[in-house]
JSON list of C-alpha atoms and ligand atoms in Angstrom, two decimals:
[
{"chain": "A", "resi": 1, "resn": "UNK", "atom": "CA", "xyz": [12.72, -14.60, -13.27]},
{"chain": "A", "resi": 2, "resn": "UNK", "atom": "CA", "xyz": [11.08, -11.23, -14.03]},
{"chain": "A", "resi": 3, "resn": "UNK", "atom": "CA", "xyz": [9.01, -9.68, -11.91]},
{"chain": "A", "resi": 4, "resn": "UNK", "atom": "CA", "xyz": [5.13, -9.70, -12.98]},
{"chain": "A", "resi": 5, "resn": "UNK", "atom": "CA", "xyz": [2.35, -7.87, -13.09]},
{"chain": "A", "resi": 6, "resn": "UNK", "atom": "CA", "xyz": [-0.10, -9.99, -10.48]},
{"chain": "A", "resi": 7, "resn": "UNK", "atom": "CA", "xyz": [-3.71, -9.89, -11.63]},
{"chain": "A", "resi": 8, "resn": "UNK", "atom": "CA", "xyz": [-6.41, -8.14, -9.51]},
{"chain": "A", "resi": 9, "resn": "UNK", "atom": "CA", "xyz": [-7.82, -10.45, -7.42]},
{"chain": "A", "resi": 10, "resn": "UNK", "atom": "CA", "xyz": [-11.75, -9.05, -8.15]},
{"chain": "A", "resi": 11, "resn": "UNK", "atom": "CA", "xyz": [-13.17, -7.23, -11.28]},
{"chain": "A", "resi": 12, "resn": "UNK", "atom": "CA", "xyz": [-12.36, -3.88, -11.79]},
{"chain": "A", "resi": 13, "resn": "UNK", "atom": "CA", "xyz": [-15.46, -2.13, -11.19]},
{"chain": "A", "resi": 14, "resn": "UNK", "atom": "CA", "xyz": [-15.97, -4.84, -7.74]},
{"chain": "A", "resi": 15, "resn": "UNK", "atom": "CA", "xyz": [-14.99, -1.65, -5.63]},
{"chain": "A", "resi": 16, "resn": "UNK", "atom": "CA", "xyz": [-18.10, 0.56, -7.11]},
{"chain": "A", "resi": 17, "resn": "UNK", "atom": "CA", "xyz": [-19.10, 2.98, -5.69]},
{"chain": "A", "resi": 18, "resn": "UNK", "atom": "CA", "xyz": [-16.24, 3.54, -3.29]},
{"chain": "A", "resi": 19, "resn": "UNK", "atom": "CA", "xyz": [-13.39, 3.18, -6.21]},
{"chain": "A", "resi": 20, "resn": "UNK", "atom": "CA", "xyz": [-14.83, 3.69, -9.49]},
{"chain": "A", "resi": 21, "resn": "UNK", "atom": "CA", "xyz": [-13.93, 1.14, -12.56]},
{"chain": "A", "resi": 22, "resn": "UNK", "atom": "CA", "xyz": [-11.97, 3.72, -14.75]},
{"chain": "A", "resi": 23, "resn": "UNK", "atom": "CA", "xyz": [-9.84, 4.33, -11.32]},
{"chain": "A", "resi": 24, "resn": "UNK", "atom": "CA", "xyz": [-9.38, 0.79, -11.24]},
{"chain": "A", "resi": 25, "resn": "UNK", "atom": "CA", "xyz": [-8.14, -0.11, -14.38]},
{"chain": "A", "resi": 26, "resn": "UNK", "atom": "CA", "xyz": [-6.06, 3.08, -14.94]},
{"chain": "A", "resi": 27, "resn": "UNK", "atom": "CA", "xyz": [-4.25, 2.23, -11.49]},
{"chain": "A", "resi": 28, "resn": "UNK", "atom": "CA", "xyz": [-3.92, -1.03, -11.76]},
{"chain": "A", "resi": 29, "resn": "UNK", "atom": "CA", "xyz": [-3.38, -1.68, -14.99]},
{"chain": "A", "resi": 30, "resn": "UNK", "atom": "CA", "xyz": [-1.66, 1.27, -16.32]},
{"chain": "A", "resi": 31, "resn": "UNK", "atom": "CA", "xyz": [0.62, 2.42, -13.18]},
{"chain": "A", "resi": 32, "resn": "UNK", "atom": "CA", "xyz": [1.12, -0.59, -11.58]},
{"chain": "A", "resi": 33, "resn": "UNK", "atom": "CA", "xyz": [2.22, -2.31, -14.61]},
{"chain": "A", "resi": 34, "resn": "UNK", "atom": "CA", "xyz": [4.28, 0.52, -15.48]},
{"chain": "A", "resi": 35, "resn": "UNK", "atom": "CA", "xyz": [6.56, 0.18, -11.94]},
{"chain": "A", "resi": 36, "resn": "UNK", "atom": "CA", "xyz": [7.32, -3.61, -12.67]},
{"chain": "A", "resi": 37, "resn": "UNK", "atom": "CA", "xyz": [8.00, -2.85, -16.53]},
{"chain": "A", "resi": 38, "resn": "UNK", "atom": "CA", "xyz": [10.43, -0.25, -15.00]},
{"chain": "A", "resi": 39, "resn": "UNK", "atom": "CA", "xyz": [11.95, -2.45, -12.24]},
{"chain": "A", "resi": 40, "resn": "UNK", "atom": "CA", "xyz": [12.54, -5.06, -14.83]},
{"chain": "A", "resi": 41, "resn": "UNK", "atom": "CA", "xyz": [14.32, -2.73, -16.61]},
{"chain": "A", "resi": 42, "resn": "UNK", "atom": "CA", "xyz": [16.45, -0.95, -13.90]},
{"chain": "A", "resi": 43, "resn": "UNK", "atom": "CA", "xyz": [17.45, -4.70, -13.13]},
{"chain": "A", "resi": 44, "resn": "UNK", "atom": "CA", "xyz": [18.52, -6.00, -16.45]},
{"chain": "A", "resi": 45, "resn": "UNK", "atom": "CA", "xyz": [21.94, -5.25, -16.45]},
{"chain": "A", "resi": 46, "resn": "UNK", "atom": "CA", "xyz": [22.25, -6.59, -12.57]},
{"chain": "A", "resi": 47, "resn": "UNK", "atom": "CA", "xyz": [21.68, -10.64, -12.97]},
{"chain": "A", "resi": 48, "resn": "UNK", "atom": "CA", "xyz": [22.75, -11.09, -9.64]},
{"chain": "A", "resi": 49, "resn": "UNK", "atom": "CA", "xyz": [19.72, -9.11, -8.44]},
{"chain": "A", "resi": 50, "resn": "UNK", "atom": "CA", "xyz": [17.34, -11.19, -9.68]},
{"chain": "A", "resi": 51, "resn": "UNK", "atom": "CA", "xyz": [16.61, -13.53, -7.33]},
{"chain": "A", "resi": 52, "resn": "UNK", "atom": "CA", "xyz": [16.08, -10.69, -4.57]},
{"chain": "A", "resi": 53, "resn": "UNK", "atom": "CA", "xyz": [11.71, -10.49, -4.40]},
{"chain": "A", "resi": 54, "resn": "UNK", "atom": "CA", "xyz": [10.78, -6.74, -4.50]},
{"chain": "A", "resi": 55, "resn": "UNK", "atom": "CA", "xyz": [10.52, -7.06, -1.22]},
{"chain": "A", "resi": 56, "resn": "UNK", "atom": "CA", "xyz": [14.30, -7.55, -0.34]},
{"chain": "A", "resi": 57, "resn": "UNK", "atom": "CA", "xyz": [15.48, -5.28, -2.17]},
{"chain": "A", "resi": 58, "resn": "UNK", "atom": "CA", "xyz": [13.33, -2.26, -0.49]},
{"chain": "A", "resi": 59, "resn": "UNK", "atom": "CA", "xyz": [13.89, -3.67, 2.60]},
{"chain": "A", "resi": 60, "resn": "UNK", "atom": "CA", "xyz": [18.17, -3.25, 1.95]},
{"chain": "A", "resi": 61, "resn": "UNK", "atom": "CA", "xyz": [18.52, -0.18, -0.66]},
{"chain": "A", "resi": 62, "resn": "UNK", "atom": "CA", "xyz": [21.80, 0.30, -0.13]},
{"chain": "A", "resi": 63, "resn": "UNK", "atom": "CA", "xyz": [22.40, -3.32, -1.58]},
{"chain": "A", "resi": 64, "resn": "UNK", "atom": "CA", "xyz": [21.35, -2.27, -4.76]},
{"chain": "A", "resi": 65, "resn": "UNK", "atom": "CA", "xyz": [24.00, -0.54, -7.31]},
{"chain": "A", "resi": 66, "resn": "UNK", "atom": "CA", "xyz": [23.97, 3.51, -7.29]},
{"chain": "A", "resi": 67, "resn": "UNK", "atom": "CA", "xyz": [23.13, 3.73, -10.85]},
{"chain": "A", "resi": 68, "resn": "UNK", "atom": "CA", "xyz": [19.45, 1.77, -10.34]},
{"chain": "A", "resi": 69, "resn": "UNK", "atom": "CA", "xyz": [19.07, 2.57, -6.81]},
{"chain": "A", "resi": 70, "resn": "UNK", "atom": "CA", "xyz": [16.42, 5.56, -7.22]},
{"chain": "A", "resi": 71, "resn": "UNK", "atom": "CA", "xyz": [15.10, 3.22, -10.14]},
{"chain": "A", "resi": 72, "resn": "UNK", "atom": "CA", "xyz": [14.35, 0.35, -7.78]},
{"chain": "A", "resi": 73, "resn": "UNK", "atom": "CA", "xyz": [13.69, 2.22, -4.46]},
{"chain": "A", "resi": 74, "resn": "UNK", "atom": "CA", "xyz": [10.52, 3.76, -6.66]},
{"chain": "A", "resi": 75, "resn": "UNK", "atom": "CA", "xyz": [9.50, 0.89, -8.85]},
{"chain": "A", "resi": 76, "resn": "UNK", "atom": "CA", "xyz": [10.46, -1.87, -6.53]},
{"chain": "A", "resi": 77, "resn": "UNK", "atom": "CA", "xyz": [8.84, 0.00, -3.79]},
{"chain": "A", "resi": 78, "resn": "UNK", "atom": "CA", "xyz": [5.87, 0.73, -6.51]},
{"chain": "A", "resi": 79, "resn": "UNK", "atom": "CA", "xyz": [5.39, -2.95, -7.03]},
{"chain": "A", "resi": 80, "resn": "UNK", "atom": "CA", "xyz": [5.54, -3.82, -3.36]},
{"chain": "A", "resi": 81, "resn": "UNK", "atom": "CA", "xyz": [2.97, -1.48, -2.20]},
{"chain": "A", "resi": 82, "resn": "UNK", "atom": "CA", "xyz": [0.22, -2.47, -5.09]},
{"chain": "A", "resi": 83, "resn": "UNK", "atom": "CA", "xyz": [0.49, -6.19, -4.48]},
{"chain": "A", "resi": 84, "resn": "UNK", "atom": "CA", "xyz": [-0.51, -5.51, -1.18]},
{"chain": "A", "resi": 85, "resn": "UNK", "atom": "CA", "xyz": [-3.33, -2.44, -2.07]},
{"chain": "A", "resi": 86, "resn": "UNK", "atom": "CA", "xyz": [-5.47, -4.93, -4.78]},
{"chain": "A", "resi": 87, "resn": "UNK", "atom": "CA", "xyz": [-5.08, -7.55, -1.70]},
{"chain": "A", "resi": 88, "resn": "UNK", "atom": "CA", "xyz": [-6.30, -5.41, 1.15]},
{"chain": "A", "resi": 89, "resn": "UNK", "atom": "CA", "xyz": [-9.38, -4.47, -0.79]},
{"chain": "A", "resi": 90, "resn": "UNK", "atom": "CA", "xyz": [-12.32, -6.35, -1.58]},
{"chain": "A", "resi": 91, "resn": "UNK", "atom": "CA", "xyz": [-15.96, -6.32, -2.85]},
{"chain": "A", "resi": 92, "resn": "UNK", "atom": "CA", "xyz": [-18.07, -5.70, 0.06]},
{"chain": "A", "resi": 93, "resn": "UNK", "atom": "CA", "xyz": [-15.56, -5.23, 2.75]},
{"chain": "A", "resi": 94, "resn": "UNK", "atom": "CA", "xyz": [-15.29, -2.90, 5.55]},
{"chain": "A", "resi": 95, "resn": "UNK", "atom": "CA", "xyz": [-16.90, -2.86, 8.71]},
{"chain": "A", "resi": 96, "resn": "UNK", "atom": "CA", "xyz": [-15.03, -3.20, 12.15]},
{"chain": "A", "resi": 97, "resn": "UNK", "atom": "CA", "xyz": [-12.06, -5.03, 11.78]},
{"chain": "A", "resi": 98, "resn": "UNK", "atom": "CA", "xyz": [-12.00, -8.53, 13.58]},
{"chain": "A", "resi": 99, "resn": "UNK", "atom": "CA", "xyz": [-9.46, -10.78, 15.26]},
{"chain": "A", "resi": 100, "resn": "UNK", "atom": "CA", "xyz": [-5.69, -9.84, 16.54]},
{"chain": "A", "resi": 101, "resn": "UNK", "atom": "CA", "xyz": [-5.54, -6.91, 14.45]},
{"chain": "A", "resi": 102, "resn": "UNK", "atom": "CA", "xyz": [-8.87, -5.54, 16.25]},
{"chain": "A", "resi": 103, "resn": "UNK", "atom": "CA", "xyz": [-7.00, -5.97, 19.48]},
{"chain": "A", "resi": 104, "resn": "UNK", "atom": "CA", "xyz": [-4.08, -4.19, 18.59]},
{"chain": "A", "resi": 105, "resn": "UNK", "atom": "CA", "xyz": [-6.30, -1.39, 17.41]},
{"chain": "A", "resi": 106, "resn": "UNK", "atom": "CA", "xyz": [-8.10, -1.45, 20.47]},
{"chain": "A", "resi": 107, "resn": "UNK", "atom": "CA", "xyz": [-4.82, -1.27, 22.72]},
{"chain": "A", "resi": 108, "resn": "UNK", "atom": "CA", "xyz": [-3.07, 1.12, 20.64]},
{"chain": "A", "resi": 109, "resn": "UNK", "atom": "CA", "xyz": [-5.50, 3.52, 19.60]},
{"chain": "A", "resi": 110, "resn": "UNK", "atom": "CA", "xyz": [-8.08, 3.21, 22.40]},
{"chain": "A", "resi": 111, "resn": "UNK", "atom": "CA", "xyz": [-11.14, 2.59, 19.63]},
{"chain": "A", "resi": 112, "resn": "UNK", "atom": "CA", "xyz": [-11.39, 1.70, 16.13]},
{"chain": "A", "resi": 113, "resn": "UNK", "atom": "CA", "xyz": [-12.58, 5.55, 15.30]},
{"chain": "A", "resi": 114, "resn": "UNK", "atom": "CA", "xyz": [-9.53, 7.14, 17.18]},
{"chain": "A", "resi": 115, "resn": "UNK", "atom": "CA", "xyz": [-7.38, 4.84, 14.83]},
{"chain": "A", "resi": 116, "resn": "UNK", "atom": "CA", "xyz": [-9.56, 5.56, 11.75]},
{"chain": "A", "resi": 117, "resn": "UNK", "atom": "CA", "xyz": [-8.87, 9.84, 12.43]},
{"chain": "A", "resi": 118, "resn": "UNK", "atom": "CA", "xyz": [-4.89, 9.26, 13.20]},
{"chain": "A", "resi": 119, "resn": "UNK", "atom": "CA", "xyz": [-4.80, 6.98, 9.89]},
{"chain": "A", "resi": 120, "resn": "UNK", "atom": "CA", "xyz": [-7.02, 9.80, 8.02]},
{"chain": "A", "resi": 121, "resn": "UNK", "atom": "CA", "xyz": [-5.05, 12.53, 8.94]},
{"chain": "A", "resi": 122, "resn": "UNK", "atom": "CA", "xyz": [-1.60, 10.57, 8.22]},
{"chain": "A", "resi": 123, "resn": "UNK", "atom": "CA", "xyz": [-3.38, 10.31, 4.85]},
{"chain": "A", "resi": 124, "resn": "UNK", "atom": "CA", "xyz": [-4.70, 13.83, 4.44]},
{"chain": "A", "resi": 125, "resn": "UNK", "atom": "CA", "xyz": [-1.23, 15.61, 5.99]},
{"chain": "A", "resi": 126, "resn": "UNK", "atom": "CA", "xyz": [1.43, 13.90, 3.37]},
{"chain": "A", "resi": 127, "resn": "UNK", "atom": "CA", "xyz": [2.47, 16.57, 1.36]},
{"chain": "A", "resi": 128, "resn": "UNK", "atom": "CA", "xyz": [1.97, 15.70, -2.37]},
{"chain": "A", "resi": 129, "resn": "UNK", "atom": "CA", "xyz": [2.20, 11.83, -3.54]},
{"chain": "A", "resi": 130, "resn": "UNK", "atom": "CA", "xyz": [2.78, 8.79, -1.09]},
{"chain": "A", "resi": 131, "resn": "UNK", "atom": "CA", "xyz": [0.98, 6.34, 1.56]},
{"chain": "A", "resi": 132, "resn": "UNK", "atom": "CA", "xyz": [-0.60, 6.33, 4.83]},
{"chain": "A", "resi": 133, "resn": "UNK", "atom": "CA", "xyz": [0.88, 3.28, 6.98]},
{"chain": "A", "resi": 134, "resn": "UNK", "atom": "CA", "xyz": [-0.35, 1.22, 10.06]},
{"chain": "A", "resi": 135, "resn": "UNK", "atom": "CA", "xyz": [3.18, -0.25, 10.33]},
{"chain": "A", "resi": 136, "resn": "UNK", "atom": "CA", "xyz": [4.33, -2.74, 12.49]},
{"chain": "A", "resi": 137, "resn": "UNK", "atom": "CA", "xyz": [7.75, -2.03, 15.27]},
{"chain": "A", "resi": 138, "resn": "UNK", "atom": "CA", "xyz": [10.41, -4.31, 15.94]},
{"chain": "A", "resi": 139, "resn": "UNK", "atom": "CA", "xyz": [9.08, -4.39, 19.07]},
{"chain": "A", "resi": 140, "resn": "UNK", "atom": "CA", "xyz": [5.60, -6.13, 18.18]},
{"chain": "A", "resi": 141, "resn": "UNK", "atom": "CA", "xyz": [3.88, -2.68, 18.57]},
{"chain": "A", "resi": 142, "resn": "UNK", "atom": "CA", "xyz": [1.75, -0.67, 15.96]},
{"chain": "A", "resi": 143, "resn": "UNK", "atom": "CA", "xyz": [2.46, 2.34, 14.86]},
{"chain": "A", "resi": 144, "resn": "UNK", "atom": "CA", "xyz": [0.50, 5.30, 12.61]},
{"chain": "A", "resi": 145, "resn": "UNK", "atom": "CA", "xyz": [2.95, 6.88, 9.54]},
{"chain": "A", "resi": 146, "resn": "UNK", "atom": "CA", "xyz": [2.93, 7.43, 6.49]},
{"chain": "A", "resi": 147, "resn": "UNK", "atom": "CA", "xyz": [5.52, 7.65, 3.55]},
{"chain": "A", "resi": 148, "resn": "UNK", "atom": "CA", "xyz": [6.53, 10.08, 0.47]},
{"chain": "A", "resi": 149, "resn": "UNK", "atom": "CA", "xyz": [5.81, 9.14, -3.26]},
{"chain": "A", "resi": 150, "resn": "UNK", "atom": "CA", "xyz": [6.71, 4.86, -3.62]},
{"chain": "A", "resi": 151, "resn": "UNK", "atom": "CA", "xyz": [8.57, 4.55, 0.01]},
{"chain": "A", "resi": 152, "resn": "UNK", "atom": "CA", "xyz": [7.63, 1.12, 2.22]},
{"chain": "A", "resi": 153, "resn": "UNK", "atom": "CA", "xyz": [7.75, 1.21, 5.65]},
{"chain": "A", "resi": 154, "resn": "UNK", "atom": "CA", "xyz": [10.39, -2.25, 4.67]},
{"chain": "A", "resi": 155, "resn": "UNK", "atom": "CA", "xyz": [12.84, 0.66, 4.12]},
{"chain": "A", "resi": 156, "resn": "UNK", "atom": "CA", "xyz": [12.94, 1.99, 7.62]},
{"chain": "A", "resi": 157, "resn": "UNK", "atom": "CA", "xyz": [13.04, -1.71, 9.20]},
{"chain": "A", "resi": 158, "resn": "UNK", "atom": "CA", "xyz": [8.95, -1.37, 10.03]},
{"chain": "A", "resi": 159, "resn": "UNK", "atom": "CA", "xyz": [6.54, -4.10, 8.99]},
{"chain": "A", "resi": 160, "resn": "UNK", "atom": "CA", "xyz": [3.99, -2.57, 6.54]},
{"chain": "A", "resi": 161, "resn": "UNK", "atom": "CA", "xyz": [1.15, -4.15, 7.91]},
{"chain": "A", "resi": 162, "resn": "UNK", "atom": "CA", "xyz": [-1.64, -2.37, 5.59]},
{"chain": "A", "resi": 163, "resn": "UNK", "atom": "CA", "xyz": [-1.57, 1.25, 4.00]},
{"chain": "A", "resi": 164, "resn": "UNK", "atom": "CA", "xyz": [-3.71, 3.26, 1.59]},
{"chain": "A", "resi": 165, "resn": "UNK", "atom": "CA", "xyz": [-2.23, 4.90, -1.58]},
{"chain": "A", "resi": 166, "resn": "UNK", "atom": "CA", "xyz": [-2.81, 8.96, -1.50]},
{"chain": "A", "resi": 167, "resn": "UNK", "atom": "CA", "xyz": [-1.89, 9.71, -4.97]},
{"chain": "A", "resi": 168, "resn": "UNK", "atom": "CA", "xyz": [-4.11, 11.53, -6.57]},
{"chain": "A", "resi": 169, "resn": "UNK", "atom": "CA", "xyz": [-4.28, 8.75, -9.48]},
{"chain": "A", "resi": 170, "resn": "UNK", "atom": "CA", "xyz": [-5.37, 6.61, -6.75]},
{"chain": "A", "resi": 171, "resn": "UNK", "atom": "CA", "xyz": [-8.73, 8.86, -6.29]},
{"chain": "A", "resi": 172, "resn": "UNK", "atom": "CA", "xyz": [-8.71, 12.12, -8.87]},
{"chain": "A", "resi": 173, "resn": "UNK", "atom": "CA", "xyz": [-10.98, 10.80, -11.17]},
{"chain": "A", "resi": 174, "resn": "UNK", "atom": "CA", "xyz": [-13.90, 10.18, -8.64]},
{"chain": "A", "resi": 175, "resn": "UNK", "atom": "CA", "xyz": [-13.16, 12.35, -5.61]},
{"chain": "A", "resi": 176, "resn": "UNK", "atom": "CA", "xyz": [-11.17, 15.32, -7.75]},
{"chain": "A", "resi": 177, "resn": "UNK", "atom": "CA", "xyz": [-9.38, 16.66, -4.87]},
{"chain": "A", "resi": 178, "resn": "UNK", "atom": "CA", "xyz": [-11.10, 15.80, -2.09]},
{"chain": "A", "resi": 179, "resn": "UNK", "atom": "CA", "xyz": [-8.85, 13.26, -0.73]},
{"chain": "A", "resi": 180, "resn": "UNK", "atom": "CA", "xyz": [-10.45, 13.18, 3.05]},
{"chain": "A", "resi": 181, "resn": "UNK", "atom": "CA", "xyz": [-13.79, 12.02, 0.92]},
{"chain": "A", "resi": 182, "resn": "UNK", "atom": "CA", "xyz": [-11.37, 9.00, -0.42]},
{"chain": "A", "resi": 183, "resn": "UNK", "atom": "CA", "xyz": [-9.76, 8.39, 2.89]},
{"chain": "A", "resi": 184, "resn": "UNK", "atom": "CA", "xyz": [-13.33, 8.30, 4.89]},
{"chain": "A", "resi": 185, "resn": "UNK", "atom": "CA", "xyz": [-14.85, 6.33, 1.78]},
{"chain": "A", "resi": 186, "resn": "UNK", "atom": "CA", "xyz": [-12.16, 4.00, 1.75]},
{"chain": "A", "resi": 187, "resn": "UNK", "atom": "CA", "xyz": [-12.58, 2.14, 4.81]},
{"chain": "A", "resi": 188, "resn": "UNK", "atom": "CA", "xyz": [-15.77, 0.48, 2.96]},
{"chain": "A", "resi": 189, "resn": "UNK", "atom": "CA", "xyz": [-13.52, -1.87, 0.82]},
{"chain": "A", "resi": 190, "resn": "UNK", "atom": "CA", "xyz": [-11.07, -2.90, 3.68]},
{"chain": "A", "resi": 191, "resn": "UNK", "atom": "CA", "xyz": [-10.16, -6.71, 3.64]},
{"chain": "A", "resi": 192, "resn": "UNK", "atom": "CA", "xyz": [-9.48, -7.38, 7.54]},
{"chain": "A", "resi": 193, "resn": "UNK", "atom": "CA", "xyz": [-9.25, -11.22, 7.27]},
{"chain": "A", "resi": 194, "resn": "UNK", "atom": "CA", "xyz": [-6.33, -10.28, 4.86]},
{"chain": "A", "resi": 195, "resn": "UNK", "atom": "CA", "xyz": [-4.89, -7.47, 6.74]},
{"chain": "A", "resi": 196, "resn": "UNK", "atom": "CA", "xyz": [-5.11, -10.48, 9.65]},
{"chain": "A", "resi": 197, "resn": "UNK", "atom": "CA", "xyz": [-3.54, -12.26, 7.69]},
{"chain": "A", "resi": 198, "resn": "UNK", "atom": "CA", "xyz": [-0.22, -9.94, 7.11]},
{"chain": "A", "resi": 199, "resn": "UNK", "atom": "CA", "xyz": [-0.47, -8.58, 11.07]},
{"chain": "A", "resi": 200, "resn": "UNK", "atom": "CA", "xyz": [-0.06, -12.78, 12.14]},
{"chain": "A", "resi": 201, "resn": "UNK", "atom": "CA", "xyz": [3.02, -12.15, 9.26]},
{"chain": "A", "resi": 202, "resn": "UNK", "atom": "CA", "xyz": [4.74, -9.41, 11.27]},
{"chain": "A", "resi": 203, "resn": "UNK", "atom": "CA", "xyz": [4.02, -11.16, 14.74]},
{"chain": "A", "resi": 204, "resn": "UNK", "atom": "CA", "xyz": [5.60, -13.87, 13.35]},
{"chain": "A", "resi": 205, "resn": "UNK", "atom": "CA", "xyz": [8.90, -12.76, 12.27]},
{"chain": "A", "resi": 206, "resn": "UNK", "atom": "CA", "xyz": [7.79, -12.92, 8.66]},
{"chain": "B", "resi": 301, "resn": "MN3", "atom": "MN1", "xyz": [-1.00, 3.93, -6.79]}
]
């Protein structure tokens, strides 16, 4: 079974004015369907990888043959990452976040805004292309990162419990390049019952 392209779960231009419609299309369309046409390609001459989700096979890299390895770490990890992004956004969201997650904020961070600066600056301090993380520990704890060009916090045996994509295709068109705009702006599309959703995930083992 080939790995698909899911569809955005809102219309394109649902994220006005925070993420513009062009943005929206362009990134979801164009580069995330690009990364599973890829991955589907690295993996064609490996049948015996294709019942491994994108997820497993990020999460165990060294699994997957040399030759497609650099193939599938970025397009596996590409395709990972956006199925989460369309799913942790929605029309209307933001606000403070609610439930467990809101607690773990709270007891990590001290506040919501403390969180909100360390995420930002996670965001605004990786050099070039990549992600900024809240990941969750082995250890049931929360942590601030964030990762280089298509890398999942899967990869280094952390739980990526929601992260924001800092490429500029992700915000050039709108916010040129002015990415603390994007990362301060962003927060008003955040989907917390979702991001609840993947943080009962990670307590759970899942
Ligand atoms: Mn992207």
């Amino acid at each position: 079974m080939a790995h698909e392209l899911p569809p955005l779960p809102y219309a394109y231009e649902a994220l006005e004015s925070t993420i513009d419609k062009q943005t929206m299309t362009l990134h979801h369309d164009m580069h995330h369907g690009a990364y599973v046409k890829n991955l589907n390609a690295a993996l064609e001459k490996y049948p015996n990888l294709a019942g491994k989700s994108a997820e497993d096979l990020v999460r165990d890299l060294n699994a997957v043959p040399e030759e497609i390895r650099a193939a599938v770490r970025n397009n596996a990890g590409g395709h990972v990452n956006h199925t989460m992004f369309w799913k942790i956004m929605k029309p209307q969201g933001g606000g403070d976040p609610t439930g467990p997650i809101a607690d773990a904020i709270h007891k990590t961070f001290g506040s919501f805004k403390d969180f909100q600066a360390k995420f930002n600056d996670a965001g605004v301090k990786q050099f070039g292309s990549g992600w900024a993380w809240l990941a969750g520990k082995p250890n049931g704890e929360v942590q601030v990162m964030s990762t280089p060009n298509q890398d999942n916090p899967l990869a280094q045996g952390l739980y990526p419990i929601f992260g924001n994509d800092v490429w500029e295709h992700a915000y050039y068109l709108k916010y040129n390049n002015r990415r603390p705009e994007y990362l301060a702006a962003w927060w008003n599309v955040v989907n917390w019952d979702e991001i609840n959703h993947r943080y009962a995930a990670f307590k759970a083992g899942k």
